[in-house]
Amino acid sequence: MKNKWKILIVDDDLSISRSYQKYLESEGYSVFTANDGREGYIAIEKESPDLVLLDINMPVKTGLELLEDLNKTFNKKDIPLIIMLTAYGDLDAAVKATNLGAYDFLSKPVPLEKLRAAVERALETLTLKERIAHFVEPDSTPFKDTIIGRDSLMIDIYKTIGTLKGNKATVLVTGESGTGKEMVARAIHENTVPEEPFIAINCAAVPENLIESELMGYVKGAFTGAATNREGKLEAVKGGTLVLDEISEMPYEFQTKLLRVIQEKDFYPIGATEKKRFHGRIVALTNKNLKELAENGKFREDLFYRLNVITISVPPLRDHIGDLEMLTLHFIKKANLMMNTSIQSITKEALDFLSTHSWPGNIRELENTILRASIKAKDKILTRDSFVFLIPEKKEQNDPKEKQNVCEFFNTPDKLLPLRDVEKNYIEFVLKQTNWHKGKTAELLGITRPTLDKRIEEYDLRKDD
Ligand SMILES: Nc1ncnc2c1ncn2[C@@H]1O[C@H](COP(=O)(O)OP(=O)(O)OP(=O)(O)O)[C@@H](O)[C@H]1O
Ligand SMILES: [Mg+2]
């Protein structure tokens, strides 16, 4: 842990800062230096040190002035720990520094042994502070297997589900693999007719010649081997929800019969002369583009239009990446329950890393990733290192489409923009790209969170603009 701590020494006396640097580096810390208050401020913004050894008397900007600046421009929790280096007789300054939040004082010249002890003591407190500032914990409510997500795209889905109560309208749920289509189908059921049966069949898994008997059922003697009457799913589901997963794989011939069920709300079991009524709701799921399949004659067009009355498009995870934290905490709880792990928290750094992944396998991939990391974790905390098996990507930089968008800000030949406007526009652009994920935005822009916060305030940037 120790060699992860970053220490900044701000002192105009180079021989002093060199000797401290050398010594602390030999103790395993990562140490860098600045010559005065102004350089110190820049270094704090750029490097986010954990601890700053700050001289008071310096040219250009004094230690106290730097401390004042930090208090004005940084969020309190982002200000590093400060140990002031005071010369004899600096009592006045020491009082001021305390008021500005300095953690400790050392009188110059500081014996190296004393320096080490002070640094260790300070960083110990920081371990505690770090736990609060840099970790996120799941809440203590018991795990419940429901849809998670607060992104507006998810809210739209909840709203649509809300309109389904009291009717039996057919619903088509589309979305890439692993986005949560089945989850949505369950939510429809739970929010409309939870007391009725919920039946799901996967059209790709039922052999083509059996799909009709599976859904419609048959009467005794309808074919060789039909020794008794058998109820199909359309009947068994009663007033409940019948999910037809992978609807694109439904045999073409049978699609006409399904169309009839949807239109007429009745059906004939195989071999029967009397119709039966269908009382339930059909929810069809697909990760294919049904419209395209219909246009190419691979799916019946009339059935497509019948299914496509109420459509719910479940977004890929990359389009609601702001939900990643909530989902991750949810899956940590799930792992603790199902896999008997005992993960208590995850670092923000790890969450930031997960947010930069493009998640081609969507929420299922995220779930599996969290389960895998939880099982392998030696500690009760998931850190960036828990996810080494996830290969980092640099999609932002490589995506030519995005590059083109970025260029729009500079490609204004008839009106050249002031640098300030370019900066404002660009920060706004990156915020939008990351769905206002500030950690990720700061990382992409190569600035610290406090600097980003400062710019957001300065340019009056708002999420909804
Ligand atoms: N919004 C969500 N909140 C919580 N868990 C989710 C959410 N969406 C998906 N999951 C979880 O992710 C996994 C995959 O979801 P689901 O099976 O619904 O995806 P799918 O779209 O049907 O995928 P496929 O097309 O591959 O069948 C499940 O374990 C589910 O519990
Ligand atoms: Mg599914």
Short mmCIF file of C-alpha atoms and ligand atoms in Angstrom, two decimals:
data_model
loop_
_atom_site.label_atom_id
_atom_site.label_comp_id
_atom_site.label_asym_id
_atom_site.label_seq_id
_atom_site.Cartn_x
_atom_site.Cartn_y
_atom_site.Cartn_z
CA MET A 1 0.00 0.00 0.00
CA LYS A 2 2.71 2.37 1.15
CA ASN A 3 4.46 2.80 -2.18
CA LYS A 4 1.21 3.97 -3.70
CA TRP A 5 1.17 7.17 -1.66
CA LYS A 6 2.11 10.28 -3.56
CA ILE A 7 3.90 13.06 -1.74
CA LEU A 8 4.52 16.55 -3.08
CA ILE A 9 7.22 18.74 -1.54
CA VAL A 10 6.76 22.46 -2.14
CA ASP A 11 9.86 24.39 -1.08
CA ASP A 12 12.04 27.02 -2.73
CA ASP A 13 15.12 25.61 -1.03
CA LEU A 14 16.19 22.99 -3.51
CA SER A 15 18.76 21.35 -1.27
CA ILE A 16 16.09 20.74 1.36
CA SER A 17 13.48 19.37 -1.02
CA ARG A 18 16.07 17.14 -2.70
CA SER A 19 17.19 15.59 0.54
CA TYR A 20 13.58 15.02 1.70
CA GLN A 21 12.72 13.58 -1.69
CA LYS A 22 15.63 11.19 -1.69
CA TYR A 23 14.88 10.03 1.81
CA LEU A 24 11.13 9.54 1.31
CA GLU A 25 11.69 7.76 -1.98
CA SER A 26 14.00 5.35 -0.20
CA GLU A 27 11.08 4.74 2.15
CA GLY A 28 8.99 3.65 -0.82
CA TYR A 29 6.88 6.76 -1.45
CA SER A 30 6.38 8.35 -4.80
CA VAL A 31 7.74 11.88 -4.39
CA PHE A 32 7.82 14.95 -6.60
CA THR A 33 8.67 18.56 -5.95
CA ALA A 34 7.66 22.14 -6.78
CA ASN A 35 9.61 25.34 -6.20
CA ASP A 36 6.94 27.76 -5.08
CA GLY A 37 3.24 28.11 -4.29
CA ARG A 38 2.19 28.62 -7.87
CA GLU A 39 4.04 25.57 -9.16
CA GLY A 40 2.72 23.70 -6.15
CA TYR A 41 -0.87 24.48 -7.08
CA ILE A 42 -0.34 23.24 -10.63
CA ALA A 43 1.32 20.07 -9.35
CA ILE A 44 -1.58 19.40 -6.97
CA GLU A 45 -4.08 19.78 -9.79
CA LYS A 46 -2.09 17.58 -12.09
CA GLU A 47 -0.89 14.84 -9.78
CA SER A 48 -3.48 14.76 -6.97
CA PRO A 49 -0.91 13.94 -4.28
CA ASP A 50 -2.10 12.34 -1.04
CA LEU A 51 0.15 14.49 1.09
CA VAL A 52 1.88 17.85 0.61
CA LEU A 53 4.88 19.07 2.57
CA LEU A 54 4.42 22.80 2.25
CA ASP A 55 6.95 25.47 3.10
CA ILE A 56 5.47 28.76 4.26
CA ASN A 57 7.95 31.36 3.04
CA MET A 58 8.37 31.13 -0.70
CA PRO A 59 8.67 33.63 -3.53
CA VAL A 60 5.85 34.10 -6.10
CA LYS A 61 3.24 32.50 -3.86
CA THR A 62 3.59 31.59 -0.21
CA GLY A 63 2.45 28.37 1.38
CA LEU A 64 -0.43 30.18 3.06
CA GLU A 65 -1.59 31.71 -0.20
CA LEU A 66 -1.50 28.31 -1.82
CA LEU A 67 -3.56 26.91 1.03
CA GLU A 68 -6.08 29.73 0.59
CA ASP A 69 -6.33 28.99 -3.13
CA LEU A 70 -6.94 25.31 -2.46
CA ASN A 71 -9.73 26.14 -0.05
CA LYS A 72 -11.35 28.42 -2.61
CA THR A 73 -11.16 26.19 -5.64
CA PHE A 74 -11.15 22.59 -4.46
CA ASN A 75 -13.87 20.52 -2.89
CA LYS A 76 -12.84 19.97 0.70
CA LYS A 77 -12.53 16.23 0.27
CA ASP A 78 -10.18 16.68 -2.69
CA ILE A 79 -7.65 18.79 -0.82
CA PRO A 80 -4.62 16.65 0.01
CA LEU A 81 -3.32 16.39 3.54
CA ILE A 82 -0.99 19.29 4.26
CA ILE A 83 2.00 19.31 6.57
CA MET A 84 3.39 22.83 6.91
CA LEU A 85 7.11 23.35 7.15
CA THR A 86 7.59 26.36 9.40
CA ALA A 87 10.64 28.30 10.33
CA TYR A 88 11.24 29.29 13.90
CA GLY A 89 8.93 32.10 15.00
CA ASP A 90 6.22 31.44 12.43
CA LEU A 91 3.55 31.11 15.10
CA ASP A 92 1.19 33.53 13.44
CA ALA A 93 1.37 31.71 10.15
CA ALA A 94 0.91 28.40 11.92
CA VAL A 95 -2.37 29.57 13.44
CA LYS A 96 -3.60 30.76 10.08
CA ALA A 97 -2.60 27.49 8.46
CA THR A 98 -4.53 25.51 11.07
CA ASN A 99 -7.60 27.53 10.31
CA LEU A 100 -7.12 26.73 6.66
CA GLY A 101 -7.09 23.02 7.45
CA ALA A 102 -3.39 22.14 7.61
CA TYR A 103 -2.94 18.80 9.30
CA ASP A 104 0.43 19.15 11.01
CA PHE A 105 3.54 21.33 11.41
CA LEU A 106 7.19 20.59 11.36
CA SER A 107 9.81 23.17 12.32
CA LYS A 108 12.68 23.49 9.95
CA PRO A 109 15.17 22.01 9.78
CA VAL A 110 13.36 18.73 10.15
CA PRO A 111 15.42 15.69 11.14
CA LEU A 112 14.69 12.95 8.61
CA GLU A 113 13.52 10.50 11.25
CA LYS A 114 10.98 13.04 12.50
CA LEU A 115 9.86 13.67 8.95
CA ARG A 116 9.21 9.99 8.39
CA ALA A 117 7.19 9.67 11.60
CA ALA A 118 5.06 12.71 10.73
CA VAL A 119 4.42 11.45 7.20
CA GLU A 120 3.43 8.01 8.46
CA ARG A 121 1.11 9.46 11.06
CA ALA A 122 -0.58 11.69 8.51
CA LEU A 123 -1.02 8.92 5.97
CA GLU A 124 -2.58 6.70 8.58
CA THR A 125 -5.40 9.19 8.97
CA LEU A 126 -5.63 9.30 5.26
CA THR A 127 -6.27 5.57 5.07
CA LEU A 128 -9.40 6.28 7.02
CA LYS A 129 -10.30 9.33 4.98
CA GLU A 130 -9.61 7.38 1.81
CA ARG A 131 -12.04 4.71 2.77
CA ILE A 132 -14.76 7.30 2.93
CA ALA A 133 -13.76 9.35 -0.06
CA HIS A 134 -12.70 6.68 -2.52
CA PHE A 135 -14.89 3.70 -1.83
CA VAL A 136 -18.47 2.95 -2.64
CA GLU A 137 -20.50 0.42 -0.72
CA PRO A 138 -23.75 -1.30 -1.55
CA ASP A 139 -26.60 -0.27 0.75
CA SER A 140 -27.76 -2.68 3.41
CA THR A 141 -31.13 -3.62 1.94
CA PRO A 142 -31.41 -7.30 0.98
CA PHE A 143 -30.70 -8.28 -2.62
CA LYS A 144 -33.74 -8.19 -4.85
CA ASP A 145 -33.59 -9.46 -8.41
CA THR A 146 -35.22 -6.52 -10.17
CA ILE A 147 -34.42 -4.11 -12.95
CA ILE A 148 -31.82 -1.56 -11.92
CA GLY A 149 -31.23 1.72 -13.71
CA ARG A 150 -32.00 5.42 -13.40
CA ASP A 151 -30.95 6.59 -16.84
CA SER A 152 -33.67 8.35 -18.79
CA LEU A 153 -33.66 5.50 -21.31
CA MET A 154 -34.50 3.10 -18.48
CA ILE A 155 -37.11 5.45 -17.04
CA ASP A 156 -38.82 5.49 -20.44
CA ILE A 157 -39.01 1.70 -20.24
CA TYR A 158 -40.61 1.84 -16.78
CA LYS A 159 -43.12 4.35 -18.10
CA THR A 160 -44.06 2.09 -20.99
CA ILE A 161 -44.45 -0.86 -18.62
CA GLY A 162 -46.75 1.35 -16.57
CA THR A 163 -49.10 1.76 -19.51
CA LEU A 164 -49.59 -2.00 -19.84
CA LYS A 165 -51.64 -2.49 -16.71
CA GLY A 166 -55.23 -3.45 -17.43
CA ASN A 167 -54.69 -4.41 -21.08
CA LYS A 168 -53.32 -7.43 -22.91
CA ALA A 169 -51.48 -5.62 -25.68
CA THR A 170 -48.71 -7.60 -27.34
CA VAL A 171 -45.25 -6.24 -26.61
CA LEU A 172 -42.08 -6.57 -28.64
CA VAL A 173 -38.88 -6.21 -26.62
CA THR A 174 -35.75 -5.62 -28.68
CA GLY A 175 -32.13 -5.15 -27.70
CA GLU A 176 -28.66 -6.58 -27.97
CA SER A 177 -27.79 -9.76 -26.17
CA GLY A 178 -27.46 -9.38 -22.41
CA THR A 179 -29.20 -6.00 -22.18
CA GLY A 180 -32.01 -7.31 -19.97
CA LYS A 181 -34.88 -8.19 -22.33
CA GLU A 182 -35.96 -11.14 -20.25
CA MET A 183 -35.77 -8.96 -17.18
CA VAL A 184 -38.12 -6.47 -18.87
CA ALA A 185 -40.54 -9.28 -19.76
CA ARG A 186 -40.60 -10.32 -16.09
CA ALA A 187 -41.13 -6.74 -15.00
CA ILE A 188 -44.09 -6.47 -17.37
CA HIS A 189 -45.55 -9.55 -15.76
CA GLU A 190 -44.90 -8.43 -12.18
CA ASN A 191 -46.45 -5.05 -12.84
CA THR A 192 -49.55 -6.28 -14.59
CA VAL A 193 -50.71 -9.75 -13.54
CA PRO A 194 -48.28 -11.09 -10.91
CA GLU A 195 -50.83 -13.59 -9.59
CA GLU A 196 -51.22 -15.27 -13.02
CA PRO A 197 -48.79 -17.76 -14.63
CA PHE A 198 -45.57 -16.58 -16.30
CA ILE A 199 -44.36 -18.91 -19.05
CA ALA A 200 -41.32 -18.39 -21.25
CA ILE A 201 -40.38 -20.50 -24.22
CA ASN A 202 -37.33 -20.11 -26.38
CA CYS A 203 -38.33 -20.45 -30.03
CA ALA A 204 -34.78 -21.38 -31.00
CA ALA A 205 -34.69 -24.26 -28.53
CA VAL A 206 -37.97 -25.97 -29.48
CA PRO A 207 -37.66 -28.30 -32.49
CA GLU A 208 -39.57 -26.92 -35.48
CA ASN A 209 -42.10 -29.73 -35.64
CA LEU A 210 -42.93 -29.43 -31.95
CA ILE A 211 -43.57 -25.72 -31.67
CA GLU A 212 -47.24 -26.05 -32.61
CA SER A 213 -48.03 -28.78 -30.08
CA GLU A 214 -46.00 -26.94 -27.46
CA LEU A 215 -48.01 -23.75 -27.88
CA MET A 216 -51.43 -24.93 -29.05
CA GLY A 217 -51.57 -28.35 -27.38
CA TYR A 218 -53.40 -31.30 -28.99
CA VAL A 219 -56.35 -33.61 -28.51
CA LYS A 220 -56.23 -37.34 -27.98
CA GLY A 221 -55.69 -39.18 -31.27
CA ALA A 222 -54.58 -36.06 -33.17
CA PHE A 223 -51.45 -37.92 -34.30
CA THR A 224 -49.71 -41.19 -33.54
CA GLY A 225 -48.61 -41.05 -29.94
CA ALA A 226 -51.21 -38.49 -28.84
CA ALA A 227 -52.64 -40.80 -26.19
CA THR A 228 -54.34 -38.07 -24.17
CA ASN A 229 -55.39 -34.45 -24.55
CA ARG A 230 -52.52 -32.09 -23.85
CA GLU A 231 -52.80 -28.48 -22.88
CA GLY A 232 -50.55 -26.06 -24.79
CA LYS A 233 -48.79 -23.04 -23.31
CA LEU A 234 -51.36 -20.66 -24.80
CA GLU A 235 -53.94 -22.31 -22.57
CA ALA A 236 -51.72 -22.99 -19.56
CA VAL A 237 -50.71 -19.35 -19.29
CA LYS A 238 -54.35 -18.40 -18.55
CA GLY A 239 -54.50 -14.63 -18.00
CA GLY A 240 -50.74 -14.40 -17.50
CA THR A 241 -47.71 -13.59 -19.62
CA LEU A 242 -46.37 -15.79 -22.40
CA VAL A 243 -42.83 -14.88 -23.40
CA LEU A 244 -41.66 -15.93 -26.84
CA ASP A 245 -37.90 -15.55 -26.66
CA GLU A 246 -35.89 -15.36 -29.88
CA ILE A 247 -39.07 -14.79 -31.87
CA SER A 248 -37.05 -14.47 -35.10
CA GLU A 249 -36.44 -18.23 -34.90
CA MET A 250 -40.14 -19.06 -34.94
CA PRO A 251 -40.72 -21.42 -37.95
CA TYR A 252 -42.01 -19.39 -40.89
CA GLU A 253 -44.96 -21.73 -41.47
CA PHE A 254 -46.11 -21.42 -37.88
CA GLN A 255 -45.94 -17.63 -37.92
CA THR A 256 -49.32 -17.44 -39.69
CA LYS A 257 -50.92 -19.36 -36.86
CA LEU A 258 -49.34 -17.11 -34.28
CA LEU A 259 -50.60 -14.08 -36.17
CA ARG A 260 -54.09 -15.49 -35.89
CA VAL A 261 -53.72 -15.96 -32.13
CA ILE A 262 -52.73 -12.32 -31.78
CA GLN A 263 -55.49 -11.05 -34.06
CA GLU A 264 -58.38 -13.27 -33.09
CA LYS A 265 -57.33 -14.18 -29.56
CA ASP A 266 -58.18 -17.82 -30.21
CA PHE A 267 -56.60 -21.00 -31.52
CA TYR A 268 -57.24 -24.65 -32.38
CA PRO A 269 -55.28 -27.32 -30.50
CA ILE A 270 -53.94 -29.88 -33.01
CA GLY A 271 -56.76 -32.19 -34.07
CA ALA A 272 -59.45 -30.15 -32.30
CA THR A 273 -62.62 -28.94 -33.92
CA GLU A 274 -63.37 -26.36 -31.29
CA LYS A 275 -61.45 -23.17 -30.74
CA LYS A 276 -60.01 -22.16 -27.43
CA ARG A 277 -59.65 -18.60 -26.27
CA PHE A 278 -56.33 -17.07 -25.46
CA HIS A 279 -56.56 -14.87 -22.38
CA GLY A 280 -52.93 -13.96 -21.84
CA ARG A 281 -50.42 -11.43 -23.14
CA ILE A 282 -47.66 -12.27 -25.59
CA VAL A 283 -44.30 -10.63 -25.03
CA ALA A 284 -41.91 -11.36 -27.89
CA LEU A 285 -38.17 -10.90 -27.46
CA THR A 286 -35.50 -10.51 -30.09
CA ASN A 287 -31.92 -9.38 -30.48
CA LYS A 288 -32.32 -9.33 -34.27
CA ASN A 289 -33.58 -6.55 -36.48
CA LEU A 290 -37.02 -8.03 -37.23
CA LYS A 291 -37.91 -5.30 -39.68
CA GLU A 292 -34.89 -6.11 -41.79
CA LEU A 293 -35.65 -9.84 -41.58
CA ALA A 294 -39.22 -9.09 -42.70
CA GLU A 295 -37.98 -7.00 -45.62
CA ASN A 296 -35.74 -9.86 -46.70
CA GLY A 297 -38.55 -12.39 -46.48
CA LYS A 298 -37.06 -14.15 -43.47
CA PHE A 299 -39.89 -13.19 -41.12
CA ARG A 300 -43.54 -12.63 -41.94
CA GLU A 301 -44.13 -8.95 -42.47
CA ASP A 302 -47.74 -9.05 -41.25
CA LEU A 303 -46.64 -10.72 -38.02
CA PHE A 304 -43.88 -8.15 -37.58
CA TYR A 305 -46.39 -5.30 -37.82
CA ARG A 306 -48.69 -7.04 -35.37
CA LEU A 307 -45.86 -7.49 -32.89
CA ASN A 308 -44.51 -4.02 -33.38
CA VAL A 309 -47.39 -2.13 -31.78
CA ILE A 310 -45.78 -1.57 -28.42
CA THR A 311 -42.04 -1.86 -28.70
CA ILE A 312 -39.56 -1.57 -25.89
CA SER A 313 -35.97 -1.06 -26.99
CA VAL A 314 -33.63 -2.03 -24.21
CA PRO A 315 -30.47 0.08 -24.59
CA PRO A 316 -26.99 -1.42 -24.69
CA LEU A 317 -25.11 -0.77 -21.45
CA ARG A 318 -22.72 1.66 -23.16
CA ASP A 319 -25.73 3.94 -23.82
CA HIS A 320 -26.65 4.11 -20.13
CA ILE A 321 -23.20 3.80 -18.63
CA GLY A 322 -24.26 6.19 -15.85
CA ASP A 323 -26.13 3.20 -14.39
CA LEU A 324 -22.93 1.20 -14.10
CA GLU A 325 -22.27 2.09 -10.46
CA MET A 326 -25.75 1.09 -9.34
CA LEU A 327 -25.61 -2.11 -11.33
CA THR A 328 -22.18 -2.97 -9.99
CA LEU A 329 -23.28 -2.52 -6.38
CA HIS A 330 -26.34 -4.63 -7.16
CA PHE A 331 -24.19 -7.44 -8.55
CA ILE A 332 -21.80 -7.26 -5.58
CA LYS A 333 -24.79 -7.96 -3.37
CA LYS A 334 -25.85 -10.74 -5.71
CA ALA A 335 -22.39 -12.32 -5.55
CA ASN A 336 -22.39 -12.13 -1.75
CA LEU A 337 -25.72 -13.90 -1.67
CA MET A 338 -25.27 -16.48 -4.41
CA MET A 339 -21.54 -17.15 -4.22
CA ASN A 340 -21.08 -16.61 -0.52
CA THR A 341 -18.47 -13.92 -1.09
CA SER A 342 -18.18 -11.06 1.38
CA ILE A 343 -17.31 -8.00 -0.68
CA GLN A 344 -18.02 -4.78 1.17
CA SER A 345 -17.03 -2.10 -1.29
CA ILE A 346 -15.42 -1.17 -4.57
CA THR A 347 -12.97 1.66 -5.18
CA LYS A 348 -13.96 4.62 -7.31
CA GLU A 349 -10.90 3.96 -9.40
CA ALA A 350 -12.22 0.49 -10.20
CA LEU A 351 -15.64 1.94 -11.08
CA ASP A 352 -14.01 4.51 -13.34
CA PHE A 353 -12.12 1.75 -15.07
CA LEU A 354 -15.29 -0.31 -15.55
CA SER A 355 -16.98 2.75 -17.05
CA THR A 356 -14.40 2.95 -19.80
CA HIS A 357 -15.08 -0.59 -20.96
CA SER A 358 -17.47 -0.83 -23.92
CA TRP A 359 -19.38 -3.90 -22.62
CA PRO A 360 -20.20 -5.71 -25.86
CA GLY A 361 -21.94 -8.39 -23.75
CA ASN A 362 -23.88 -5.66 -21.93
CA ILE A 363 -25.28 -6.15 -18.43
CA ARG A 364 -24.76 -9.90 -18.51
CA GLU A 365 -21.05 -9.31 -19.15
CA LEU A 366 -20.92 -6.81 -16.30
CA GLU A 367 -22.66 -9.25 -13.98
CA ASN A 368 -20.25 -12.05 -14.87
CA THR A 369 -17.30 -9.71 -14.48
CA ILE A 370 -18.37 -8.66 -10.98
CA LEU A 371 -19.04 -12.26 -9.95
CA ARG A 372 -15.67 -13.37 -11.22
CA ALA A 373 -13.81 -10.51 -9.53
CA SER A 374 -15.71 -11.09 -6.27
CA ILE A 375 -14.88 -14.77 -6.17
CA LYS A 376 -11.23 -14.11 -6.87
CA ALA A 377 -10.86 -11.15 -4.51
CA LYS A 378 -8.50 -11.78 -1.61
CA ASP A 379 -9.78 -8.78 0.28
CA LYS A 380 -13.25 -7.46 1.00
CA ILE A 381 -12.71 -4.64 -1.43
CA LEU A 382 -12.79 -4.75 -5.22
CA THR A 383 -10.03 -2.57 -6.64
CA ARG A 384 -8.77 -1.77 -10.12
CA ASP A 385 -6.50 -4.80 -9.77
CA SER A 386 -9.49 -7.10 -9.26
CA PHE A 387 -10.31 -6.54 -12.92
CA VAL A 388 -6.96 -7.26 -14.54
CA PHE A 389 -8.65 -9.95 -16.59
CA LEU A 390 -10.70 -7.28 -18.35
CA ILE A 391 -8.67 -5.97 -21.25
CA PRO A 392 -8.56 -2.14 -21.25
CA GLU A 393 -9.90 -0.48 -24.36
CA LYS A 394 -9.33 2.89 -25.89
CA LYS A 395 -12.44 3.16 -27.96
CA GLU A 396 -12.84 6.95 -27.64
CA GLN A 397 -9.57 7.70 -29.28
CA ASN A 398 -10.01 5.15 -32.05
CA ASP A 399 -13.55 5.79 -33.09
CA PRO A 400 -13.38 7.77 -36.33
CA LYS A 401 -16.97 8.95 -35.92
CA GLU A 402 -16.11 10.55 -32.62
CA LYS A 403 -13.01 12.13 -34.04
CA GLN A 404 -15.16 13.73 -36.67
CA ASN A 405 -17.50 15.13 -34.02
CA VAL A 406 -14.59 16.50 -32.07
CA CYS A 407 -13.36 18.25 -35.17
CA GLU A 408 -16.63 20.11 -35.51
CA PHE A 409 -15.49 22.40 -32.72
CA PHE A 410 -12.44 23.50 -34.60
CA ASN A 411 -13.79 23.33 -38.07
CA THR A 412 -15.49 26.71 -38.15
CA PRO A 413 -13.61 28.54 -40.90
CA ASP A 414 -16.01 31.50 -41.09
CA LYS A 415 -15.90 32.11 -37.36
CA LEU A 416 -12.79 31.37 -35.43
CA LEU A 417 -13.56 30.78 -31.78
CA PRO A 418 -11.77 32.19 -28.77
CA LEU A 419 -9.84 29.53 -26.88
CA ARG A 420 -12.20 29.87 -23.93
CA ASP A 421 -15.22 28.90 -26.05
CA VAL A 422 -13.36 25.98 -27.54
CA GLU A 423 -12.52 24.76 -24.06
CA LYS A 424 -16.08 25.19 -22.86
CA ASN A 425 -17.53 23.40 -25.91
CA TYR A 426 -15.05 20.61 -25.69
CA ILE A 427 -15.59 19.96 -21.99
CA GLU A 428 -19.33 19.95 -22.64
CA PHE A 429 -18.85 17.54 -25.52
CA VAL A 430 -16.81 15.08 -23.47
CA LEU A 431 -19.31 15.31 -20.59
CA LYS A 432 -22.08 14.37 -22.99
CA GLN A 433 -20.06 11.51 -24.43
CA THR A 434 -19.55 10.06 -20.96
CA ASN A 435 -23.11 10.80 -19.93
CA TRP A 436 -21.78 13.24 -17.33
CA HIS A 437 -19.50 10.69 -15.76
CA LYS A 438 -17.13 13.19 -14.18
CA GLY A 439 -14.38 10.74 -13.23
CA LYS A 440 -14.17 9.48 -16.77
CA THR A 441 -14.42 12.96 -18.25
CA ALA A 442 -11.56 14.22 -16.08
CA GLU A 443 -9.48 11.23 -17.11
CA LEU A 444 -10.17 11.74 -20.82
CA LEU A 445 -9.38 15.45 -20.55
CA GLY A 446 -6.26 14.75 -18.52
CA ILE A 447 -7.31 17.05 -15.68
CA THR A 448 -8.27 16.42 -12.06
CA ARG A 449 -11.80 16.17 -10.76
CA PRO A 450 -11.51 19.47 -8.87
CA THR A 451 -10.37 21.23 -12.03
CA LEU A 452 -13.27 19.73 -13.93
CA ASP A 453 -15.71 20.81 -11.23
CA LYS A 454 -14.24 24.27 -11.35
CA ARG A 455 -14.66 24.51 -15.12
CA ILE A 456 -18.22 23.20 -14.95
CA GLU A 457 -19.05 25.94 -12.50
CA GLU A 458 -17.14 28.58 -14.38
CA TYR A 459 -18.79 27.81 -17.72
CA ASP A 460 -22.12 27.13 -16.05
CA LEU A 461 -22.42 23.74 -17.72
CA ARG A 462 -25.55 21.78 -16.91
CA LYS A 463 -26.56 18.25 -17.64
CA ASP A 464 -29.81 19.06 -19.40
CA ASP A 465 -28.60 21.87 -21.64
N1 LIG B 1 -31.45 -3.57 -15.65
C1 LIG B 1 -30.97 -4.65 -15.03
N2 LIG B 1 -30.87 -4.66 -13.68
C2 LIG B 1 -30.37 -5.74 -13.04
N3 LIG B 1 -29.96 -6.85 -13.65
C3 LIG B 1 -30.05 -6.90 -14.98
C4 LIG B 1 -30.57 -5.81 -15.73
N4 LIG B 1 -30.54 -6.14 -17.03
C5 LIG B 1 -30.01 -7.37 -17.10
N5 LIG B 1 -29.73 -7.85 -15.88
C6 LIG B 1 -29.11 -9.15 -15.58
O1 LIG B 1 -28.26 -9.45 -16.68
C7 LIG B 1 -28.42 -10.78 -17.12
C8 LIG B 1 -28.90 -10.79 -18.55
O2 LIG B 1 -30.21 -10.29 -18.64
P1 LIG B 1 -31.32 -10.93 -19.60
O3 LIG B 1 -31.24 -12.42 -19.57
O4 LIG B 1 -32.60 -10.30 -19.28
O5 LIG B 1 -30.75 -10.41 -21.00
P2 LIG B 1 -31.30 -10.65 -22.47
O6 LIG B 1 -31.42 -9.34 -23.11
O7 LIG B 1 -32.53 -11.51 -22.41
O8 LIG B 1 -30.10 -11.42 -23.13
P3 LIG B 1 -30.11 -12.48 -24.38
O9 LIG B 1 -30.49 -11.74 -25.60
O10 LIG B 1 -28.71 -12.93 -24.43
O11 LIG B 1 -31.08 -13.55 -24.00
C9 LIG B 1 -29.39 -11.42 -16.15
O12 LIG B 1 -28.67 -12.13 -15.17
C10 LIG B 1 -30.13 -10.27 -15.52
O13 LIG B 1 -30.46 -10.58 -14.20
MG MG B 2 -32.76 -13.56 -22.92
#
